[in-house]
Amino acid sequence: MNAAAPHPAPDGHASEAVSVAAERRWAIIVMAIIALLVLMMVVTGLHWASMPPSRVETVDVKTLHTRGEFVESNLGTTMAPDGKVTVRLVAQQYSFVPQCIVVPADMPVTFRGTATDAIHGFVVGRTNANTMLIPGFVATFTTTFHRTGEQLMPCHEYCGTGHEAMWGRVQVLPAEDFLSRARTGERLSCVQG
Ligand code: CUA
């Protein structure tokens, strides 16, 4: 309503009707966009709440040492016939098994790890190989190391009085050296003795 305007245009009522219609149109469009955004938030919120964002794989802590993937003889580095390199490790207070891990440079390496007693974690040197290890869950990620040589692998989740002294080592071998060792099909590690 523009009745108080000092000099209304001759067709003031007509142009007002047009602008009111345009405003209403835009109001409906904006409300539809807001409704759509709210709907997206609700749907994704419920979706992610009912389904965690990453794949969750569980493992029974009680039988970890006696059967299945994480028995001691299956830990370390393996190369599948198709060339996929997998490292399996277990963290416990206060060490990693194996203590020394061999990996090839410039090849994708998949880590699969879990913990037996408390929440542990590890990071390999300054690489992006970094994960938490939680009892009952299998942590897994794939990464590629580019620098050869030995890296320290400390536990980075406070896990008790021995946390400070809990660390392993990772030896990154040139791919050809690794492949010549891996062809035997055995579990590789660089633990001495
Ligand atoms: Cu294990 Cu800190």
Short mmCIF file of C-alpha atoms and ligand atoms in Angstrom, two decimals:
data_model
loop_
_atom_site.label_atom_id
_atom_site.label_comp_id
_atom_site.label_asym_id
_atom_site.label_seq_id
_atom_site.Cartn_x
_atom_site.Cartn_y
_atom_site.Cartn_z
CA MET A 1 0.00 0.00 0.00
CA ASN A 2 1.42 3.31 -1.09
CA ALA A 3 -1.47 5.62 -0.19
CA ALA A 4 0.77 8.02 1.75
CA ALA A 5 3.08 8.69 -1.21
CA PRO A 6 2.94 12.39 -2.13
CA HIS A 7 2.75 11.99 -5.92
CA PRO A 8 1.38 8.58 -6.89
CA ALA A 9 1.84 7.76 -10.53
CA PRO A 10 -1.38 7.70 -12.58
CA ASP A 11 -1.16 3.90 -12.93
CA GLY A 12 0.05 3.44 -9.34
CA HIS A 13 -2.39 0.69 -8.52
CA ALA A 14 -1.52 -1.38 -11.58
CA SER A 15 2.27 -1.19 -11.00
CA GLU A 16 1.75 -2.01 -7.32
CA ALA A 17 -0.20 -5.12 -8.26
CA VAL A 18 2.66 -6.18 -10.58
CA SER A 19 5.33 -5.66 -7.92
CA VAL A 20 3.28 -7.47 -5.25
CA ALA A 21 2.89 -10.42 -7.61
CA ALA A 22 6.64 -10.41 -8.33
CA GLU A 23 7.46 -10.23 -4.62
CA ARG A 24 5.12 -13.10 -3.87
CA ARG A 25 6.70 -15.16 -6.66
CA TRP A 26 10.19 -14.57 -5.26
CA ALA A 27 9.01 -15.27 -1.72
CA ILE A 28 7.66 -18.65 -2.85
CA ILE A 29 10.91 -19.48 -4.70
CA VAL A 30 13.08 -18.52 -1.70
CA MET A 31 10.88 -20.50 0.68
CA ALA A 32 11.08 -23.49 -1.65
CA ILE A 33 14.90 -23.25 -1.67
CA ILE A 34 14.99 -23.03 2.15
CA ALA A 35 12.60 -25.98 2.43
CA LEU A 36 14.80 -27.99 0.06
CA LEU A 37 17.96 -27.17 2.08
CA VAL A 38 16.26 -28.09 5.36
CA LEU A 39 15.02 -31.33 3.81
CA MET A 40 18.57 -32.13 2.60
CA MET A 41 19.95 -31.50 6.10
CA VAL A 42 17.34 -33.73 7.71
CA VAL A 43 17.76 -36.55 5.19
CA THR A 44 21.58 -36.54 5.24
CA GLY A 45 21.59 -36.16 9.03
CA LEU A 46 19.37 -39.19 9.51
CA HIS A 47 21.25 -41.11 6.82
CA TRP A 48 24.69 -40.54 8.36
CA ALA A 49 23.40 -41.06 11.87
CA SER A 50 22.08 -44.48 10.95
CA MET A 51 25.12 -45.37 8.81
CA PRO A 52 28.63 -44.26 9.86
CA PRO A 53 30.56 -42.44 7.12
CA SER A 54 33.28 -45.03 6.70
CA ARG A 55 32.98 -48.74 6.40
CA VAL A 56 33.01 -50.30 9.86
CA GLU A 57 34.64 -53.66 10.27
CA THR A 58 34.61 -55.39 13.63
CA VAL A 59 36.78 -58.12 15.06
CA ASP A 60 36.42 -60.17 18.24
CA VAL A 61 39.12 -59.12 20.73
CA LYS A 62 38.74 -62.34 22.73
CA THR A 63 39.72 -64.57 19.80
CA LEU A 64 42.15 -62.15 18.14
CA HIS A 65 45.23 -64.16 19.15
CA THR A 66 43.80 -67.61 18.52
CA ARG A 67 42.11 -67.47 15.14
CA GLY A 68 41.34 -65.29 12.19
CA GLU A 69 43.23 -62.61 10.38
CA PHE A 70 45.23 -61.23 13.30
CA VAL A 71 46.90 -64.37 14.68
CA GLU A 72 50.60 -63.71 15.16
CA SER A 73 51.71 -65.88 12.22
CA ASN A 74 49.59 -63.75 9.87
CA LEU A 75 50.98 -60.38 10.97
CA GLY A 76 53.48 -58.42 8.93
CA THR A 77 53.57 -57.64 5.23
CA THR A 78 52.23 -59.88 2.48
CA MET A 79 51.96 -59.56 -1.26
CA ALA A 80 48.94 -61.18 -2.89
CA PRO A 81 49.32 -62.98 -6.24
CA ASP A 82 47.78 -59.90 -7.89
CA GLY A 83 50.54 -57.73 -6.42
CA LYS A 84 48.51 -56.05 -3.68
CA VAL A 85 50.62 -55.33 -0.61
CA THR A 86 48.93 -55.62 2.78
CA VAL A 87 50.40 -54.90 6.21
CA ARG A 88 48.67 -56.44 9.21
CA LEU A 89 49.55 -55.26 12.68
CA VAL A 90 48.27 -55.40 16.23
CA ALA A 91 48.81 -52.80 18.94
CA GLN A 92 48.88 -53.68 22.61
CA GLN A 93 50.23 -52.10 25.81
CA TYR A 94 52.98 -51.18 24.98
CA SER A 95 54.17 -52.42 21.61
CA PHE A 96 53.25 -53.07 18.02
CA VAL A 97 53.38 -56.53 16.46
CA PRO A 98 55.45 -56.69 14.38
CA GLN A 99 57.86 -54.13 15.83
CA CYS A 100 59.38 -53.46 12.42
CA ILE A 101 57.34 -53.32 9.22
CA VAL A 102 58.70 -53.65 5.68
CA VAL A 103 56.95 -51.84 2.86
CA PRO A 104 57.84 -51.07 -0.76
CA ALA A 105 58.30 -47.52 -2.06
CA ASP A 106 56.06 -46.21 -4.82
CA MET A 107 53.51 -49.01 -4.53
CA PRO A 108 50.12 -48.79 -2.81
CA VAL A 109 50.25 -50.39 0.63
CA THR A 110 47.10 -51.27 2.56
CA PHE A 111 47.35 -51.29 6.36
CA ARG A 112 44.96 -53.37 8.43
CA GLY A 113 45.33 -53.01 12.16
CA THR A 114 43.57 -53.41 15.44
CA ALA A 115 44.26 -53.18 19.16
CA THR A 116 43.88 -55.76 21.91
CA ASP A 117 43.53 -53.75 25.12
CA ALA A 118 43.24 -49.98 24.83
CA ILE A 119 42.95 -47.35 22.14
CA HIS A 120 46.29 -46.95 20.40
CA GLY A 121 47.25 -45.30 17.14
CA PHE A 122 50.23 -44.75 14.93
CA VAL A 123 51.71 -42.36 12.46
CA VAL A 124 54.58 -43.28 10.15
CA GLY A 125 57.22 -40.55 10.29
CA ARG A 126 55.93 -37.46 8.55
CA THR A 127 53.84 -39.36 6.03
CA ASN A 128 50.06 -39.39 5.85
CA ALA A 129 49.98 -42.97 7.17
CA ASN A 130 48.07 -42.25 10.35
CA THR A 131 45.25 -44.05 12.11
CA MET A 132 43.70 -44.91 15.45
CA LEU A 133 43.56 -48.55 16.52
CA ILE A 134 40.49 -49.39 18.59
CA PRO A 135 39.85 -52.75 20.25
CA GLY A 136 37.08 -54.56 18.42
CA PHE A 137 37.49 -52.63 15.18
CA VAL A 138 39.72 -53.06 12.15
CA ALA A 139 41.34 -49.83 11.01
CA THR A 140 42.32 -49.84 7.38
CA PHE A 141 43.77 -47.36 4.91
CA THR A 142 45.88 -47.43 1.78
CA THR A 143 48.84 -45.19 1.18
CA THR A 144 51.99 -44.99 -0.92
CA PHE A 145 55.44 -44.24 0.49
CA HIS A 146 57.75 -42.30 -1.78
CA ARG A 147 60.91 -41.95 0.32
CA THR A 148 62.97 -45.04 1.03
CA GLY A 149 64.62 -45.54 4.39
CA GLU A 150 63.56 -46.12 7.95
CA GLN A 151 60.77 -44.19 9.61
CA LEU A 152 59.71 -44.17 13.23
CA MET A 153 56.15 -45.22 13.96
CA PRO A 154 55.14 -43.92 17.40
CA CYS A 155 51.85 -44.61 19.15
CA HIS A 156 49.99 -41.31 19.16
CA GLU A 157 47.01 -42.08 21.38
CA TYR A 158 47.64 -41.95 25.11
CA CYS A 159 47.26 -45.59 26.15
CA GLY A 160 48.74 -45.76 29.65
CA THR A 161 51.98 -45.34 31.54
CA GLY A 162 54.05 -46.95 28.78
CA HIS A 163 52.64 -44.80 25.99
CA GLU A 164 55.81 -42.71 25.63
CA ALA A 165 57.90 -45.79 24.94
CA MET A 166 55.49 -47.41 22.49
CA TRP A 167 56.75 -47.21 18.96
CA GLY A 168 57.65 -49.35 15.98
CA ARG A 169 59.71 -48.87 12.85
CA VAL A 170 58.82 -48.89 9.18
CA GLN A 171 61.44 -49.75 6.56
CA VAL A 172 60.58 -48.43 3.13
CA LEU A 173 62.51 -50.52 0.59
CA PRO A 174 63.00 -49.71 -3.09
CA ALA A 175 60.21 -51.56 -4.93
CA GLU A 176 62.58 -54.01 -6.66
CA ASP A 177 64.23 -54.99 -3.36
CA PHE A 178 60.84 -55.51 -1.78
CA LEU A 179 59.55 -57.55 -4.72
CA SER A 180 62.58 -59.85 -4.68
CA ARG A 181 61.88 -60.60 -1.00
CA ALA A 182 58.10 -60.75 -1.29
CA ARG A 183 57.96 -63.35 -4.06
CA THR A 184 58.53 -66.11 -1.56
CA GLY A 185 54.99 -65.51 -0.31
CA GLU A 186 55.97 -65.43 3.36
CA ARG A 187 55.02 -62.77 5.90
CA LEU A 188 57.69 -60.09 5.78
CA SER A 189 58.93 -58.02 8.66
CA CYS A 190 62.24 -56.52 9.67
CA VAL A 191 62.19 -57.74 13.25
CA GLN A 192 65.66 -59.02 14.12
CA GLY A 193 66.28 -62.31 15.82
CU1 CUA B 1 49.80 -47.14 22.58
CU2 CUA B 1 49.96 -44.89 23.23
#
